[in-house]
Amino acid sequence: QVQLVESGGGLVQAGGSLRLSCASSGRISSINVMGWYRQAPGKERELVARISRDGSTNYADSVKGRFTISRDNAKNTVYLQMNSLKPEDTAVYYCNAYSPLWALPSWGQGTQVTVSS
């Protein structure tokens, strides 16, 4: 497993942008899938976006066309660029890393994103 540290959250007005970063303690080039999840108050944690080792990506329907996930293997960091933010994007955003070699996936501590209307 690896240690993951998220940053970049904050308060933004609707229509604004934020970029979240997830720094890994280990080489992300060897990690099969890295993703961003979010959890709003009273709701279950949900997948926002994920990126595989080969660079393929998947997005939740609610963020398609607005969010972009990317990875920089040299910096061992994964990013989530969030544009055209909406109040319903308000949540704690968590970074996740998965490898079939690990017993459990790794999670970061989360970063709060608040979008005001």
mmCIF file of C-alpha atoms in Angstrom:
data_model
loop_
_atom_site.group_PDB
_atom_site.id
_atom_site.type_symbol
_atom_site.label_atom_id
_atom_site.label_comp_id
_atom_site.label_asym_id
_atom_site.label_seq_id
_atom_site.Cartn_x
_atom_site.Cartn_y
_atom_site.Cartn_z
ATOM 1 C CA GLN A 1 0.000 0.000 0.000
ATOM 2 C CA VAL A 2 0.888 3.694 -0.237
ATOM 3 C CA GLN A 3 0.162 6.815 1.746
ATOM 4 C CA LEU A 4 -1.996 9.325 -0.102
ATOM 5 C CA VAL A 5 -2.292 13.023 0.710
ATOM 6 C CA GLU A 6 -4.924 15.190 -0.953
ATOM 7 C CA SER A 7 -4.783 18.959 -1.304
ATOM 8 C CA GLY A 8 -6.445 21.737 -3.260
ATOM 9 C CA GLY A 9 -9.916 21.757 -1.763
ATOM 10 C CA GLY A 10 -11.659 24.910 -0.676
ATOM 11 C CA LEU A 11 -14.624 27.217 -1.096
ATOM 12 C CA VAL A 12 -15.567 28.343 -4.595
ATOM 13 C CA GLN A 13 -18.574 29.956 -6.210
ATOM 14 C CA ALA A 14 -20.762 28.056 -8.648
ATOM 15 C CA GLY A 15 -19.201 28.079 -12.086
ATOM 16 C CA GLY A 16 -15.697 28.250 -10.679
ATOM 17 C CA SER A 17 -12.812 25.808 -10.841
ATOM 18 C CA LEU A 18 -10.544 23.903 -8.486
ATOM 19 C CA ARG A 19 -7.715 21.463 -8.999
ATOM 20 C CA LEU A 20 -7.243 18.692 -6.483
ATOM 21 C CA SER A 21 -3.918 16.930 -6.066
ATOM 22 C CA CYS A 22 -3.174 13.526 -4.599
ATOM 23 C CA ALA A 23 0.444 12.868 -3.718
ATOM 24 C CA SER A 24 1.511 9.254 -3.270
ATOM 25 C CA SER A 25 4.328 7.984 -1.058
ATOM 26 C CA GLY A 26 5.072 5.321 -3.658
ATOM 27 C CA ARG A 27 5.445 5.069 -7.392
ATOM 28 C CA ILE A 28 2.057 5.477 -9.008
ATOM 29 C CA SER A 29 3.372 4.037 -12.264
ATOM 30 C CA SER A 30 3.046 0.598 -10.671
ATOM 31 C CA ILE A 31 -0.456 1.176 -9.305
ATOM 32 C CA ASN A 32 -3.220 -0.319 -11.417
ATOM 33 C CA VAL A 33 -5.955 2.218 -10.787
ATOM 34 C CA MET A 34 -6.088 5.570 -9.057
ATOM 35 C CA GLY A 35 -9.302 7.395 -8.499
ATOM 36 C CA TRP A 36 -11.199 10.184 -6.860
ATOM 37 C CA TYR A 37 -14.305 9.544 -4.794
ATOM 38 C CA ARG A 38 -16.537 11.953 -2.936
ATOM 39 C CA GLN A 39 -18.940 11.817 -0.046
ATOM 40 C CA ALA A 40 -21.556 14.445 0.651
ATOM 41 C CA PRO A 41 -23.268 14.724 4.061
ATOM 42 C CA GLY A 42 -25.840 11.979 4.497
ATOM 43 C CA LYS A 43 -24.827 10.238 1.280
ATOM 44 C CA GLU A 44 -22.697 7.254 0.407
ATOM 45 C CA ARG A 45 -19.226 7.631 -1.005
ATOM 46 C CA GLU A 46 -19.322 7.599 -4.798
ATOM 47 C CA LEU A 47 -16.805 7.279 -7.595
ATOM 48 C CA VAL A 48 -16.048 10.538 -9.378
ATOM 49 C CA ALA A 49 -13.270 9.537 -11.760
ATOM 50 C CA ARG A 50 -10.521 6.957 -12.106
ATOM 51 C CA ILE A 51 -7.484 6.468 -14.262
ATOM 52 C CA SER A 52 -5.769 3.204 -15.067
ATOM 53 C CA ARG A 53 -2.086 2.521 -15.467
ATOM 54 C CA ASP A 54 -2.520 2.589 -19.246
ATOM 55 C CA GLY A 55 -4.080 6.047 -19.023
ATOM 56 C CA SER A 56 -7.674 5.054 -19.693
ATOM 57 C CA THR A 57 -10.237 7.015 -17.710
ATOM 58 C CA ASN A 58 -13.790 6.668 -16.413
ATOM 59 C CA TYR A 59 -16.088 9.347 -15.068
ATOM 60 C CA ALA A 60 -19.355 9.511 -13.217
ATOM 61 C CA ASP A 61 -22.113 10.761 -15.501
ATOM 62 C CA SER A 62 -22.644 13.751 -13.232
ATOM 63 C CA VAL A 63 -19.131 15.110 -13.876
ATOM 64 C CA LYS A 64 -18.505 14.139 -17.501
ATOM 65 C CA GLY A 65 -17.390 17.116 -19.537
ATOM 66 C CA ARG A 66 -16.588 19.154 -16.418
ATOM 67 C CA PHE A 67 -13.933 17.155 -14.538
ATOM 68 C CA THR A 68 -10.664 15.752 -15.827
ATOM 69 C CA ILE A 69 -8.458 13.227 -14.056
ATOM 70 C CA SER A 70 -4.782 12.982 -14.922
ATOM 71 C CA ARG A 71 -1.609 11.484 -13.520
ATOM 72 C CA ASP A 72 2.001 12.602 -13.443
ATOM 73 C CA ASN A 73 4.109 9.507 -12.855
ATOM 74 C CA ALA A 74 7.275 11.553 -12.449
ATOM 75 C CA LYS A 75 5.725 13.427 -9.515
ATOM 76 C CA ASN A 76 3.749 10.432 -8.210
ATOM 77 C CA THR A 77 0.699 12.649 -8.205
ATOM 78 C CA VAL A 78 -2.833 12.354 -9.531
ATOM 79 C CA TYR A 79 -4.937 15.416 -10.274
ATOM 80 C CA LEU A 80 -8.609 16.192 -10.594
ATOM 81 C CA GLN A 81 -9.353 19.359 -12.534
ATOM 82 C CA MET A 82 -12.876 20.477 -11.718
ATOM 83 C CA ASN A 83 -14.525 23.124 -13.894
ATOM 84 C CA SER A 84 -18.038 24.562 -13.983
ATOM 85 C CA LEU A 85 -18.550 23.547 -10.381
ATOM 86 C CA LYS A 86 -22.072 23.215 -9.046
ATOM 87 C CA PRO A 87 -23.399 23.319 -5.467
ATOM 88 C CA GLU A 88 -24.154 19.599 -5.773
ATOM 89 C CA ASP A 89 -20.421 18.973 -6.174
ATOM 90 C CA THR A 90 -19.987 19.938 -2.518
ATOM 91 C CA ALA A 91 -18.439 16.992 -0.687
ATOM 92 C CA VAL A 92 -15.305 15.605 0.868
ATOM 93 C CA TYR A 93 -13.131 14.311 -1.957
ATOM 94 C CA TYR A 94 -10.954 11.260 -1.360
ATOM 95 C CA CYS A 95 -8.073 9.860 -3.355
ATOM 96 C CA ASN A 96 -7.908 6.085 -3.805
ATOM 97 C CA ALA A 97 -5.262 3.711 -5.071
ATOM 98 C CA TYR A 98 -5.802 0.069 -5.988
ATOM 99 C CA SER A 99 -3.404 -2.744 -6.746
ATOM 100 C CA PRO A 100 -4.245 -6.470 -6.891
ATOM 101 C CA LEU A 101 -1.044 -7.022 -4.890
ATOM 102 C CA TRP A 102 -2.523 -5.278 -1.842
ATOM 103 C CA ALA A 103 -4.999 -6.720 0.630
ATOM 104 C CA LEU A 104 -6.843 -3.409 0.734
ATOM 105 C CA PRO A 105 -6.904 -0.249 -1.367
ATOM 106 C CA SER A 106 -5.280 2.905 -0.016
ATOM 107 C CA TRP A 107 -7.274 6.003 0.872
ATOM 108 C CA GLY A 108 -6.278 9.571 1.597
ATOM 109 C CA GLN A 109 -7.683 11.613 4.454
ATOM 110 C CA GLY A 110 -9.947 13.666 2.201
ATOM 111 C CA THR A 111 -10.206 17.309 1.219
ATOM 112 C CA GLN A 112 -13.341 19.436 1.534
ATOM 113 C CA VAL A 113 -14.817 21.061 -1.555
ATOM 114 C CA THR A 114 -17.626 23.537 -0.996
ATOM 115 C CA VAL A 115 -19.433 25.195 -3.885
ATOM 116 C CA SER A 116 -21.646 28.152 -3.027
ATOM 117 C CA SER A 117 -24.611 29.181 -5.147
#
